[in-house]
PDB file of C-alpha atoms in Angstrom:
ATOM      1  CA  UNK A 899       1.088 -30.831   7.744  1.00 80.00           C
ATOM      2  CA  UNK A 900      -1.321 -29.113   5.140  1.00 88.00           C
ATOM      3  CA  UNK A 901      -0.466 -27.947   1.719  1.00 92.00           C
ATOM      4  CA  UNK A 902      -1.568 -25.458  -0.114  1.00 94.00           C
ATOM      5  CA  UNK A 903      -1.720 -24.390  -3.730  1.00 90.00           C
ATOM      6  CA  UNK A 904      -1.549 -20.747  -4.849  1.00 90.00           C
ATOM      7  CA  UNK A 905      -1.877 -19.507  -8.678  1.00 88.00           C
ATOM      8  CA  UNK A 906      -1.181 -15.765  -8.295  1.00 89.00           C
ATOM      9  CA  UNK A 907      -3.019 -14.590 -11.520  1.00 88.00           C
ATOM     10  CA  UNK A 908      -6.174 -16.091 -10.297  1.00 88.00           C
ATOM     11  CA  UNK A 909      -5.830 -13.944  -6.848  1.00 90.00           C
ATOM     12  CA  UNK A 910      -7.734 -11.087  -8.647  1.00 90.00           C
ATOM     13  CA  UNK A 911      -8.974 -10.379 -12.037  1.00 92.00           C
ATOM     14  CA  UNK A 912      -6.101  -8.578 -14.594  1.00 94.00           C
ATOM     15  CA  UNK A 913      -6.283  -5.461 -14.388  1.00 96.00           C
ATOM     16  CA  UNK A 914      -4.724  -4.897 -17.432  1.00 97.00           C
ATOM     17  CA  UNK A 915      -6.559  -5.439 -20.624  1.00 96.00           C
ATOM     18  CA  UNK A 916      -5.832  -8.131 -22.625  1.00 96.00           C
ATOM     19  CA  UNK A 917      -7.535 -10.247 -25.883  1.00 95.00           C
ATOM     20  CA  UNK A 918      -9.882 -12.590 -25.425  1.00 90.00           C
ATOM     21  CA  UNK A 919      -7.078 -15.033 -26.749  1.00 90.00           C
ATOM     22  CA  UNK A 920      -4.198 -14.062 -24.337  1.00 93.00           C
ATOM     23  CA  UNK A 921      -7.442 -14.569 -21.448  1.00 89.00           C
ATOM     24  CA  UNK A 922      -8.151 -17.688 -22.233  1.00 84.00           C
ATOM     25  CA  UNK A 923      -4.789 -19.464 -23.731  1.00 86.00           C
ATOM     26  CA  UNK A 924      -2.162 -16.972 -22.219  1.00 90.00           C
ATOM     27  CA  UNK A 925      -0.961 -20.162 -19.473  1.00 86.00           C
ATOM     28  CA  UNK A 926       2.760 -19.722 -19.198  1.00 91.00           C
ATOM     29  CA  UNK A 927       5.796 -17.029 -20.310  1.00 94.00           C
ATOM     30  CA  UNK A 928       2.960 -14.620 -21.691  1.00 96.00           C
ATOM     31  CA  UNK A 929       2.053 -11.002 -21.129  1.00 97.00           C
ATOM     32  CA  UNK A 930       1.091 -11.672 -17.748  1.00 97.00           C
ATOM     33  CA  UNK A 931       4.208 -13.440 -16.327  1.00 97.00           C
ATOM     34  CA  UNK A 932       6.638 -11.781 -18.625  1.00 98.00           C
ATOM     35  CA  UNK A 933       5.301  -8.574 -17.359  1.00 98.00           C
ATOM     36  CA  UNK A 934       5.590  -9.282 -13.831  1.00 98.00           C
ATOM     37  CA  UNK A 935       9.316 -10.534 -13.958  1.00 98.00           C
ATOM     38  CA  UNK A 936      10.019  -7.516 -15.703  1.00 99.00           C
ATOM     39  CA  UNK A 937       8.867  -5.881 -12.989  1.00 98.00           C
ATOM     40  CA  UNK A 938      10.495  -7.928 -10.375  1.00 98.00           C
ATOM     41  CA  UNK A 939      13.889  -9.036 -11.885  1.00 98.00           C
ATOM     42  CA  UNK A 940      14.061  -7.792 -15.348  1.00 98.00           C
ATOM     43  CA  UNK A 941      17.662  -9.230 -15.793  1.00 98.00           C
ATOM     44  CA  UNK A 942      15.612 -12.383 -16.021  1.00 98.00           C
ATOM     45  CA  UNK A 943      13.807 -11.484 -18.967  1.00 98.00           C
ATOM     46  CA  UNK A 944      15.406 -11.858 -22.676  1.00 97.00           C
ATOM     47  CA  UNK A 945      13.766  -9.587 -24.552  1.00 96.00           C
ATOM     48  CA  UNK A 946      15.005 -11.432 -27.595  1.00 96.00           C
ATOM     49  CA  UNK A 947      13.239 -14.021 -27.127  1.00 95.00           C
ATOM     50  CA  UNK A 948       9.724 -12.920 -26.389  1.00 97.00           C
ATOM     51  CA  UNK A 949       6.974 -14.437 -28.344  1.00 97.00           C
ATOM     52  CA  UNK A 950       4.112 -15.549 -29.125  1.00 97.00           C
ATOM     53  CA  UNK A 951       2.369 -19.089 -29.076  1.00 94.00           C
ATOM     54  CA  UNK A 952      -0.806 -20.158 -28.721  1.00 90.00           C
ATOM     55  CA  UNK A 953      -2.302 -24.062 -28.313  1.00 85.00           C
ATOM     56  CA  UNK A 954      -4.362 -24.955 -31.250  1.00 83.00           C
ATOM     57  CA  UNK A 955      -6.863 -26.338 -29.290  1.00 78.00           C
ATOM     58  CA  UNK A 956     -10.671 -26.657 -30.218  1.00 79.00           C
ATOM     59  CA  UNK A 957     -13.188 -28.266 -27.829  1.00 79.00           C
ATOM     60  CA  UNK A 958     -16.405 -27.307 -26.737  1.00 73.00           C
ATOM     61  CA  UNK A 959     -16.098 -29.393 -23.430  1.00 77.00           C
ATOM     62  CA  UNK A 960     -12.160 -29.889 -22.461  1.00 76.00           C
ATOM     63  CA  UNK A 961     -10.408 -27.218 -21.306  1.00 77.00           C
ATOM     64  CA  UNK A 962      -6.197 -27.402 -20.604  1.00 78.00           C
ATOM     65  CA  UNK A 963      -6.636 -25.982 -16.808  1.00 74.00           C
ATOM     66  CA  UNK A 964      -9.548 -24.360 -14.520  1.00 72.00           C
ATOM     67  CA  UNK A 965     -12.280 -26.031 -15.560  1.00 76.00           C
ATOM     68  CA  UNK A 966     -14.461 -29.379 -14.580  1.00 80.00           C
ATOM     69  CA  UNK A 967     -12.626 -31.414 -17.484  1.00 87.00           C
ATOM     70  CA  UNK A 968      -9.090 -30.822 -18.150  1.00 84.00           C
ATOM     71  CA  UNK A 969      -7.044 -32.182 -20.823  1.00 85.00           C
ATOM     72  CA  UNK A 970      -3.330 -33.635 -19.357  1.00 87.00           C
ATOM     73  CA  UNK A 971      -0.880 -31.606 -21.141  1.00 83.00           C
ATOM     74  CA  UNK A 972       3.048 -30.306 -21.093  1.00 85.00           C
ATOM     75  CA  UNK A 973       4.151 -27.188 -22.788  1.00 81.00           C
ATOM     76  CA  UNK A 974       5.802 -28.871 -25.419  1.00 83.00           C
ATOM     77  CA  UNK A 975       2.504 -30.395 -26.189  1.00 85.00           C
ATOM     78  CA  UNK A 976       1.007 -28.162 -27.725  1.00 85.00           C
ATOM     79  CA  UNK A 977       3.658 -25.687 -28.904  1.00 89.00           C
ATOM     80  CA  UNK A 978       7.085 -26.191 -30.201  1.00 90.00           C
ATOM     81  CA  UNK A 979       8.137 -23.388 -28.088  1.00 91.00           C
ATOM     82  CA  UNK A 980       7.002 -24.262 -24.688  1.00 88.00           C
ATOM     83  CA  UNK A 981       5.412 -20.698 -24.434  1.00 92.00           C
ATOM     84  CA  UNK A 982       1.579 -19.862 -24.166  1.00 91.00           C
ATOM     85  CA  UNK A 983       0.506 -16.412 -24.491  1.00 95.00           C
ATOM     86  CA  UNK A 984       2.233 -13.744 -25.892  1.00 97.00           C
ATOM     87  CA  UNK A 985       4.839 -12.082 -24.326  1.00 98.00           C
ATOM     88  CA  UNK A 986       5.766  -9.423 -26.668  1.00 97.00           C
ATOM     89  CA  UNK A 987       3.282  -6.973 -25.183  1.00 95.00           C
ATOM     90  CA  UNK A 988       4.767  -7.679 -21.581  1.00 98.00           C
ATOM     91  CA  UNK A 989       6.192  -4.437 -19.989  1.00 98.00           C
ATOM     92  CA  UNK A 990       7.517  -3.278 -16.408  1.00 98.00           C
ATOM     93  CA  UNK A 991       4.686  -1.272 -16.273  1.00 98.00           C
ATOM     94  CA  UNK A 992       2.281  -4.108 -16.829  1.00 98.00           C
ATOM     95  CA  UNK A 993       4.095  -5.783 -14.032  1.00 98.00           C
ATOM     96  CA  UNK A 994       3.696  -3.263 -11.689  1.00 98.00           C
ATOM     97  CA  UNK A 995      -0.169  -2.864 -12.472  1.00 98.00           C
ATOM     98  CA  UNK A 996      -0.689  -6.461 -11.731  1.00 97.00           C
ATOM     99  CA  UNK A 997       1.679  -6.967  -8.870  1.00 96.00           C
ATOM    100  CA  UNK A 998       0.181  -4.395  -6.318  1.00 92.00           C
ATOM    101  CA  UNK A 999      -3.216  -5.082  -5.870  1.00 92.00           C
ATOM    102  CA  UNK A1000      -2.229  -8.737  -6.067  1.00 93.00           C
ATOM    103  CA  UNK A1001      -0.108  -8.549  -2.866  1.00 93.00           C
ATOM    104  CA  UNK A1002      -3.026  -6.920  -0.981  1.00 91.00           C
ATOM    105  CA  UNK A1003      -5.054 -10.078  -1.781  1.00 94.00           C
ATOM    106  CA  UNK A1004      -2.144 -12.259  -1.335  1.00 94.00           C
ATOM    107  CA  UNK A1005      -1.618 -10.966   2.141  1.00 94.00           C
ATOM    108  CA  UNK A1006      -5.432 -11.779   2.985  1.00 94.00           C
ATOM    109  CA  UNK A1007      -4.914 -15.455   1.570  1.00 95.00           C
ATOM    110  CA  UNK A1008      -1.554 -16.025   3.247  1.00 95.00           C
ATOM    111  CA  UNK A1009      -3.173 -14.677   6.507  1.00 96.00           C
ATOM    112  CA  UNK A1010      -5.747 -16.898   6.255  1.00 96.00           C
ATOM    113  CA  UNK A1011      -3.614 -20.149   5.111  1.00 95.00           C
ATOM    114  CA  UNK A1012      -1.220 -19.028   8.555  1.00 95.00           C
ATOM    115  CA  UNK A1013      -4.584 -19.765  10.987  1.00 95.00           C
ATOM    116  CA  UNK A1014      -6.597 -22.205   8.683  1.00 94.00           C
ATOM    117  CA  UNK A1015      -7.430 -25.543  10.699  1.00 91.00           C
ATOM    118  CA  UNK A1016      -9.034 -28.620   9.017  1.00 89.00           C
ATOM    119  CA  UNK A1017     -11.525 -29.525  11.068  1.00 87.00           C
ATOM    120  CA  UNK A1018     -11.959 -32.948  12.164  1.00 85.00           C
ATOM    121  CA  UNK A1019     -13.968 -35.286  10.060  1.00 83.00           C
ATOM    122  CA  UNK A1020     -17.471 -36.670  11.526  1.00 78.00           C
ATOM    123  CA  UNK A1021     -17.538 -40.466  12.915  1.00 78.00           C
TER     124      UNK A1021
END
């Protein structure tokens, strides 16, 4: 059996604009999730409770995900909400502009993952 990972906002690059802040610490119930469950299954979403929250973290070197030295961390670690990112600019809209390219590269990967064969390690 193989396994396979897949982080659907890495699949392509946002098309939407966002700042430099929301790039880099917007992890979890931000703009870009928010928007896309808006999108997808807005009775999901509670628009009272849309924030924002961002990790005061300062390093140089560590990084909390995607990089060559991460940092072991929960949510609640590093904000009292749980929430990185912020979610108040999420829209439908937003959703939409991220979802449909995303399934055109999300049907290449899954294509590949459906014929992908390890091969067999040398002697």
């Amino acid at each position: 059996m193989m396994a396979f990972t897949l982080f659907p906002p890495s699949l392509q690059p946002d098309p939407v604009k966002v700042s430099e802040r929301e790039r880099v610490f917007g992890i979890h119930a931000n703009d870009w999730e928010t928007s896309v469950m808006m999108a997808l299954s807005p009775e999901r979403v509670r628009p009272d409770r849309l924030n924002v929250a961002y990790p005061q973290f300062e390093s140089e070197t560590l990084r909390l995900e995607f990089s060559a030295a991460n940092v072991a961390w929960t949510s609640r670690d590093l904000t009292s909400s749980g929430t990185f990112g912020d979610a108040r600019e999420a829209t439908a809209e937003r959703g939409w502009q991220r979802i449909d390219p995303m399934i055109r590269k999300l049907t290449a990967v899954l294509t590949e993952i459906s014929i992908f064969e390890m091969s067999t390690p040398a002697p």
